[in-house]
PDB file of C-alpha atoms and ligand atoms in Angstrom:
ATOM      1  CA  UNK A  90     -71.806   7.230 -94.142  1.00  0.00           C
ATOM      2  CA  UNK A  91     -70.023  10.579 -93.820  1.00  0.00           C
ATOM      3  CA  UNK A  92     -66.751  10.058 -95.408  1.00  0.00           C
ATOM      4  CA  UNK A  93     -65.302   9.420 -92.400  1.00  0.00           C
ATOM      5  CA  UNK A  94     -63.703   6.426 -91.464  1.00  0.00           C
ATOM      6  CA  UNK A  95     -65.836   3.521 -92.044  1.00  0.00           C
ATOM      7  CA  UNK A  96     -64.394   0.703 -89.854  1.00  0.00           C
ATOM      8  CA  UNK A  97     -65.718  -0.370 -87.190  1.00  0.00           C
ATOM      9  CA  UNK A  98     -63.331  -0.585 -84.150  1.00  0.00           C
ATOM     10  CA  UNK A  99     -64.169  -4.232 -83.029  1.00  0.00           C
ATOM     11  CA  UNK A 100     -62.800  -5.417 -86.226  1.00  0.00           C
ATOM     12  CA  UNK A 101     -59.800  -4.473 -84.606  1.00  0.00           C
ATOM     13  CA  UNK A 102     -57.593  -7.126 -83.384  1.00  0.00           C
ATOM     14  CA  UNK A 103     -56.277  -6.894 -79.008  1.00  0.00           C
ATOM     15  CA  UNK A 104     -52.770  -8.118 -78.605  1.00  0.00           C
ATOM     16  CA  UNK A 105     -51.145  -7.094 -75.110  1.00  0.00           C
ATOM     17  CA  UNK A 106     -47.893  -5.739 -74.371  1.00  0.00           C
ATOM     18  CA  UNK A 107     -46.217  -7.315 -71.566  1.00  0.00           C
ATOM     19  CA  UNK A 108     -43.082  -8.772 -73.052  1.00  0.00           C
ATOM     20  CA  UNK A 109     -40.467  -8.470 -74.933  1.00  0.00           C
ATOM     21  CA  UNK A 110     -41.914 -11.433 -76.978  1.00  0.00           C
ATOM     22  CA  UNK A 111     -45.257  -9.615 -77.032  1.00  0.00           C
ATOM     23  CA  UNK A 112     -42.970  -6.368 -78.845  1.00  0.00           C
ATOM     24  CA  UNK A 113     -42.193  -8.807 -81.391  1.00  0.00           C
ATOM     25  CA  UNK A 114     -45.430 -10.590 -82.084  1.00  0.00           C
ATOM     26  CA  UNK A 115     -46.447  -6.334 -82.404  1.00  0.00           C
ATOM     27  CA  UNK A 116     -44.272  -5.518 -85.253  1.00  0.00           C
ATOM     28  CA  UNK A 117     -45.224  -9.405 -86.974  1.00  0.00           C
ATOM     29  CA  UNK A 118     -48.462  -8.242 -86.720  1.00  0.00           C
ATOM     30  CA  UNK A 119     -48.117  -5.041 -88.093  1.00  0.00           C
ATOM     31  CA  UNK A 120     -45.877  -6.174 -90.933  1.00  0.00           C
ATOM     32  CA  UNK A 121     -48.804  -8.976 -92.273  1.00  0.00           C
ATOM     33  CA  UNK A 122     -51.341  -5.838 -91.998  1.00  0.00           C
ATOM     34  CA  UNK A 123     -48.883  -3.869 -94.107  1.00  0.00           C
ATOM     35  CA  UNK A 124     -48.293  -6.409 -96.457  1.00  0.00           C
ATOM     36  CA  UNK A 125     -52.591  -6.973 -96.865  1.00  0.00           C
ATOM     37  CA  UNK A 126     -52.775  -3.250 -96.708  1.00  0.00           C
ATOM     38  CA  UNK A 127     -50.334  -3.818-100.025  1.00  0.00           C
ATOM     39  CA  UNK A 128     -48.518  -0.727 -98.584  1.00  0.00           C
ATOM     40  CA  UNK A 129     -45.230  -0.153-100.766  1.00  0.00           C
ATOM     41  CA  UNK A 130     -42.150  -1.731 -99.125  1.00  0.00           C
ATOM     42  CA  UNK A 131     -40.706   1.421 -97.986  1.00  0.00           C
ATOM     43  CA  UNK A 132     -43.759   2.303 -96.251  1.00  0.00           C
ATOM     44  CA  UNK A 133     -44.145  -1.083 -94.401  1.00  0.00           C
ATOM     45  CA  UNK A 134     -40.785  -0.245 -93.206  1.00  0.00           C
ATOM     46  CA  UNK A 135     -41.608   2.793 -91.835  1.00  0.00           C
ATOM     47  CA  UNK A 136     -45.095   1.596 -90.275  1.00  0.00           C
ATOM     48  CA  UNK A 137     -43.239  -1.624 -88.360  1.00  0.00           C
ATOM     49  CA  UNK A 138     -40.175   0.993 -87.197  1.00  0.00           C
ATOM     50  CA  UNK A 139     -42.835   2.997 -86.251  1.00  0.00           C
ATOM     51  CA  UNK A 140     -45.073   0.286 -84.368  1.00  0.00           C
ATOM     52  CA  UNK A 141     -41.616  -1.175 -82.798  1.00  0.00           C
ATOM     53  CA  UNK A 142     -40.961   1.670 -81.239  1.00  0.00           C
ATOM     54  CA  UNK A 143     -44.678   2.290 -79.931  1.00  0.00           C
ATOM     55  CA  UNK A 144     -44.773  -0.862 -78.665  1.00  0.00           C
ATOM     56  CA  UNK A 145     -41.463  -0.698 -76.603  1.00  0.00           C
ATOM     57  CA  UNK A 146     -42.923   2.291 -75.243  1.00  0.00           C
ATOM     58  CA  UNK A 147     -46.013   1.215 -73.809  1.00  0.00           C
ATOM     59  CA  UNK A 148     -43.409  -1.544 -72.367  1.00  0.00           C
ATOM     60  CA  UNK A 149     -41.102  -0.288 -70.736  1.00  0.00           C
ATOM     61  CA  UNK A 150     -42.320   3.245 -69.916  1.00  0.00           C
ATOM     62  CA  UNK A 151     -45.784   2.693 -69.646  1.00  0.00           C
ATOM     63  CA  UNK A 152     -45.301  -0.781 -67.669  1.00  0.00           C
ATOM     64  CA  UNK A 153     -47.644  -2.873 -70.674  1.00  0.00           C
ATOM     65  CA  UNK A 154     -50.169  -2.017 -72.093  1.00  0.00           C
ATOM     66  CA  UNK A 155     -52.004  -3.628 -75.509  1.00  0.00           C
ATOM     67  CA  UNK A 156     -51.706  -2.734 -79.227  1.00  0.00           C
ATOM     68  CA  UNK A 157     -55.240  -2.297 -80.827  1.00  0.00           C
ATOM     69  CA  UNK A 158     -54.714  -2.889 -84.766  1.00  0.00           C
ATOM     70  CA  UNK A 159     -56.420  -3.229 -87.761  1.00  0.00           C
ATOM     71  CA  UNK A 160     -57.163  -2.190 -91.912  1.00  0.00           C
ATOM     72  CA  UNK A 161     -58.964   0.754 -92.304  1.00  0.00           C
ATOM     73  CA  UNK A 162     -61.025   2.739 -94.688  1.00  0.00           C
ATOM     74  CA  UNK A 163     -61.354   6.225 -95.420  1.00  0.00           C
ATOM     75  CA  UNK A 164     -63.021   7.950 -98.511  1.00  0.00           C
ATOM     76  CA  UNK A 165     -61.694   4.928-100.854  1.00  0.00           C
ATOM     77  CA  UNK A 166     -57.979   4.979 -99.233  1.00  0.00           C
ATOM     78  CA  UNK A 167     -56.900   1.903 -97.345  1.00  0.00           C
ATOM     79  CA  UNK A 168     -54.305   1.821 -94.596  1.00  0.00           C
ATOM     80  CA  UNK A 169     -53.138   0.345 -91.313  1.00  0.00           C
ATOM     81  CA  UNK A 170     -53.780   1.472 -87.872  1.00  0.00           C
ATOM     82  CA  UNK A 171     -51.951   0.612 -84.839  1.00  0.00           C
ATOM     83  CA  UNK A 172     -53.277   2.338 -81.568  1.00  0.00           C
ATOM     84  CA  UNK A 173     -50.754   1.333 -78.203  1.00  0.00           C
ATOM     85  CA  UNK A 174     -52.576   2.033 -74.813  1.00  0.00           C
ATOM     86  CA  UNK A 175     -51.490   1.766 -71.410  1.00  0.00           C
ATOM     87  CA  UNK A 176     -52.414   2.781 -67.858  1.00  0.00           C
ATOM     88  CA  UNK A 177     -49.319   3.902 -66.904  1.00  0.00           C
ATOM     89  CA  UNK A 178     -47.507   7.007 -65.311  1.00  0.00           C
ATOM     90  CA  UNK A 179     -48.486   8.965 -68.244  1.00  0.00           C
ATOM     91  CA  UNK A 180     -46.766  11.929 -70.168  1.00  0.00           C
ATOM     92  CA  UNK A 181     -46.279  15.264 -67.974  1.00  0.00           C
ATOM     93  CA  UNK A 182     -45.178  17.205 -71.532  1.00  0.00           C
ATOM     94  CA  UNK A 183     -46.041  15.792 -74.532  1.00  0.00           C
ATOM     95  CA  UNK A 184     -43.993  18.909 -76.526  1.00  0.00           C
ATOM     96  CA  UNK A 185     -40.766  17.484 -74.208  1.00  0.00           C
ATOM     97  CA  UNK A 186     -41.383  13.751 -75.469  1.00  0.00           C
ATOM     98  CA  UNK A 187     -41.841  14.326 -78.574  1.00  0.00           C
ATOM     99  CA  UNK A 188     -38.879  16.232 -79.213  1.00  0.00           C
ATOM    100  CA  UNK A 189     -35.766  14.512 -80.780  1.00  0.00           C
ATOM    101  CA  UNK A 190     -33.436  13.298 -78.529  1.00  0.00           C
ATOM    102  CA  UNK A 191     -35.081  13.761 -75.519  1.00  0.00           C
ATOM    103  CA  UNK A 192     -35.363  10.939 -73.290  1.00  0.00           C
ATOM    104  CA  UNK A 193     -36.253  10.271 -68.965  1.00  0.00           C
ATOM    105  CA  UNK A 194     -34.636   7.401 -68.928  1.00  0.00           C
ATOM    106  CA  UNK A 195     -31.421   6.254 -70.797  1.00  0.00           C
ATOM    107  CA  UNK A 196     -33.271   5.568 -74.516  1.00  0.00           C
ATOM    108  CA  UNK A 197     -32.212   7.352 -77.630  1.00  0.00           C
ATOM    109  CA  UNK A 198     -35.188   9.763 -77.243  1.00  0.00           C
ATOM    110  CA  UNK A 199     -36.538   8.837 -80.813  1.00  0.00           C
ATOM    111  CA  UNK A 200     -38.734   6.610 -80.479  1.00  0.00           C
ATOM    112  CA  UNK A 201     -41.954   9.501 -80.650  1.00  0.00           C
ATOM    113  CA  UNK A 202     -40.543  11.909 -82.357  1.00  0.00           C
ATOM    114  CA  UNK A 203     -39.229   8.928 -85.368  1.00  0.00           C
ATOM    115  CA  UNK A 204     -42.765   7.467 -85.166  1.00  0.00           C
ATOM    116  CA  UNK A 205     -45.069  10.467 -86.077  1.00  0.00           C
ATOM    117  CA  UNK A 206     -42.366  11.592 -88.501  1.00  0.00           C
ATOM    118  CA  UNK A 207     -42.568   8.023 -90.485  1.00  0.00           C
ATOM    119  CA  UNK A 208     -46.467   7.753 -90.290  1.00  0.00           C
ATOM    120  CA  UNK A 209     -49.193   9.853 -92.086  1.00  0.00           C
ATOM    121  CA  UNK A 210     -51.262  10.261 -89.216  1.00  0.00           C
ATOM    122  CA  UNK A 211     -50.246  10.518 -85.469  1.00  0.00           C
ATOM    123  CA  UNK A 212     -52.178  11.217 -82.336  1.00  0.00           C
ATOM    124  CA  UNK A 213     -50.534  11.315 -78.698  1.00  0.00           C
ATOM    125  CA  UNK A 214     -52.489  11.545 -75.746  1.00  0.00           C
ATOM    126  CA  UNK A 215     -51.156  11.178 -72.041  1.00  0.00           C
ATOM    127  CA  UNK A 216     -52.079  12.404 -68.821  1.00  0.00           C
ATOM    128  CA  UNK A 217     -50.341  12.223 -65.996  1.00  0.00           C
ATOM    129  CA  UNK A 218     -51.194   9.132 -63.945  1.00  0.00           C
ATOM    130  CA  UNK A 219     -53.850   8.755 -66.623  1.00  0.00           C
ATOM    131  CA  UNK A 220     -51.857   6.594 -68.913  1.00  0.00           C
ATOM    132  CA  UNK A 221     -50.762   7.282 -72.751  1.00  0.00           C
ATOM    133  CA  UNK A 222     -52.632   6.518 -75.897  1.00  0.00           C
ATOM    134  CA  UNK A 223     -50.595   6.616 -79.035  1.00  0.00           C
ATOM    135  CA  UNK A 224     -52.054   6.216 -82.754  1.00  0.00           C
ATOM    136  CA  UNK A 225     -50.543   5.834 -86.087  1.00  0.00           C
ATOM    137  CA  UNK A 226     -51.833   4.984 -89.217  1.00  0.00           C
ATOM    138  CA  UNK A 227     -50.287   4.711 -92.796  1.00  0.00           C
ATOM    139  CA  UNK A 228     -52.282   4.515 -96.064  1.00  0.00           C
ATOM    140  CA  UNK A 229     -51.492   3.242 -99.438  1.00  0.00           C
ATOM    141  CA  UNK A 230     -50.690   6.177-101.505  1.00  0.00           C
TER     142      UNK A 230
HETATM  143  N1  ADP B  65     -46.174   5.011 -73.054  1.00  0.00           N
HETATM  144  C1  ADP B  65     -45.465   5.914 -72.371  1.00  0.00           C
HETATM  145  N2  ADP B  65     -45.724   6.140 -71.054  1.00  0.00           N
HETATM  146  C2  ADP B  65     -45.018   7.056 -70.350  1.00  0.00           C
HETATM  147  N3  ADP B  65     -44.018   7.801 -70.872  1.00  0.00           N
HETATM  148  C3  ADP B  65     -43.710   7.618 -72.170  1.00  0.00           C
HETATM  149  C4  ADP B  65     -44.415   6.680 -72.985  1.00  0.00           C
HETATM  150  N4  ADP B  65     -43.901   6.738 -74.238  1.00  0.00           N
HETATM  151  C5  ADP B  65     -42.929   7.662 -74.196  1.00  0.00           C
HETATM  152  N5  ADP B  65     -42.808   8.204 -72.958  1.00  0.00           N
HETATM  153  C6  ADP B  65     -41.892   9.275 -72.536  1.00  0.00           C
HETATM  154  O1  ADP B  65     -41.435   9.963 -73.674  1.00  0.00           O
HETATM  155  C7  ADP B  65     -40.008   9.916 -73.734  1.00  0.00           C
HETATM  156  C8  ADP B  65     -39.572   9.883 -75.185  1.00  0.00           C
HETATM  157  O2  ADP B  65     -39.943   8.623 -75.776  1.00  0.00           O
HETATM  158  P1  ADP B  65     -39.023   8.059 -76.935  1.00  0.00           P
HETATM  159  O3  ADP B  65     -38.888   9.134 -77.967  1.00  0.00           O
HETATM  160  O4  ADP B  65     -39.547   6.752 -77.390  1.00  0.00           O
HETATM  161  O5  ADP B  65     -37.597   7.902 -76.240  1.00  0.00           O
HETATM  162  P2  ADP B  65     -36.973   6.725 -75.351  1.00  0.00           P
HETATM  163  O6  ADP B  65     -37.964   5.584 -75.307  1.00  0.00           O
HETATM  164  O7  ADP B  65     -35.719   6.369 -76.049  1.00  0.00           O
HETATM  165  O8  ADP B  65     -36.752   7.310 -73.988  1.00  0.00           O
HETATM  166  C9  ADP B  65     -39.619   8.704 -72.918  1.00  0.00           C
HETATM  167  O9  ADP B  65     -38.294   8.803 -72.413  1.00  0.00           O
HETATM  168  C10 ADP B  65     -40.664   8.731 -71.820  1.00  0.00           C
HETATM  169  O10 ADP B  65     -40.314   9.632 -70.812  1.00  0.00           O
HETATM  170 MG1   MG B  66     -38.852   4.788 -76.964  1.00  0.00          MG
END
């Protein structure tokens, strides 16, 4: 043990993104990890705003994808993680997409930019024609 993160990533649980129904079965998920996480209320809020938007993502821009989620542990703090992958177009400029606003298509262009902004941790990765990885995690304070 190094006092890095201690859990294992097979504890995490698969759930894929193909529907609109599979968007909402995301943010029920997420909400009953924030609620076991015993995050405060405004910070479950901001995790399952966060995840929504994540998830609609890898939906509709990143043609499906799957949600990877799960508690985790790191140097005594607990939180929730929610990881969205998808092997889509990808990302040309990640500065571009995450800046609010900005949208390619006809969104509000705050879904990224809203998401790392209401999580602790954040982590974009995207390659063009490489598909996008996105990460969040909040932790009980
Ligand atoms: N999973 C993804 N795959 C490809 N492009 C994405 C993905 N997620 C976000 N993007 C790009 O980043 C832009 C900004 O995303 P976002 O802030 O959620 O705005 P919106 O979804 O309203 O367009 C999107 O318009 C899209 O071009
Ligand atoms: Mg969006």
């Amino acid at each position: 043990m190094n006092g890095q993160s201690v859990t294992a990533e097979e504890e995490f649980s698969t759930l894929p993104i193909t529907t609109n129904d599979d968007v909402v079965r995301a943010r029920q998920l997420v909400r009953a990890l924030a609620q076991q996480a015993k995050l405060s209320l405004v910070d479950q809020t901001k995790l399952i705003t966060a995840a929504s938007e994540l998830a609609r993502n890898t939906l509709v821009h990143g043609g499906g994808g799957v949600m990877r989620s799960g508690l985790v542990e790191r140097g005594g703090r607990r939180g929730v993680t929610a990881r969205f992958e998808d092997s889509g177009p990808g990302i040309p400029d990640l500065d571009l997409a995450l800046t609010d606003g900005w949208t390619s298509g006809n969104g509000m262009g705050l879904g990224l930019s809203g998401a790392r902004r209401l999580t602790d941790d954040f982590t974009l990765a995207s390659k063009p024609g490489a598909g996008t990885t996105v990460s969040i995690t909040k932790w009980v304070r």
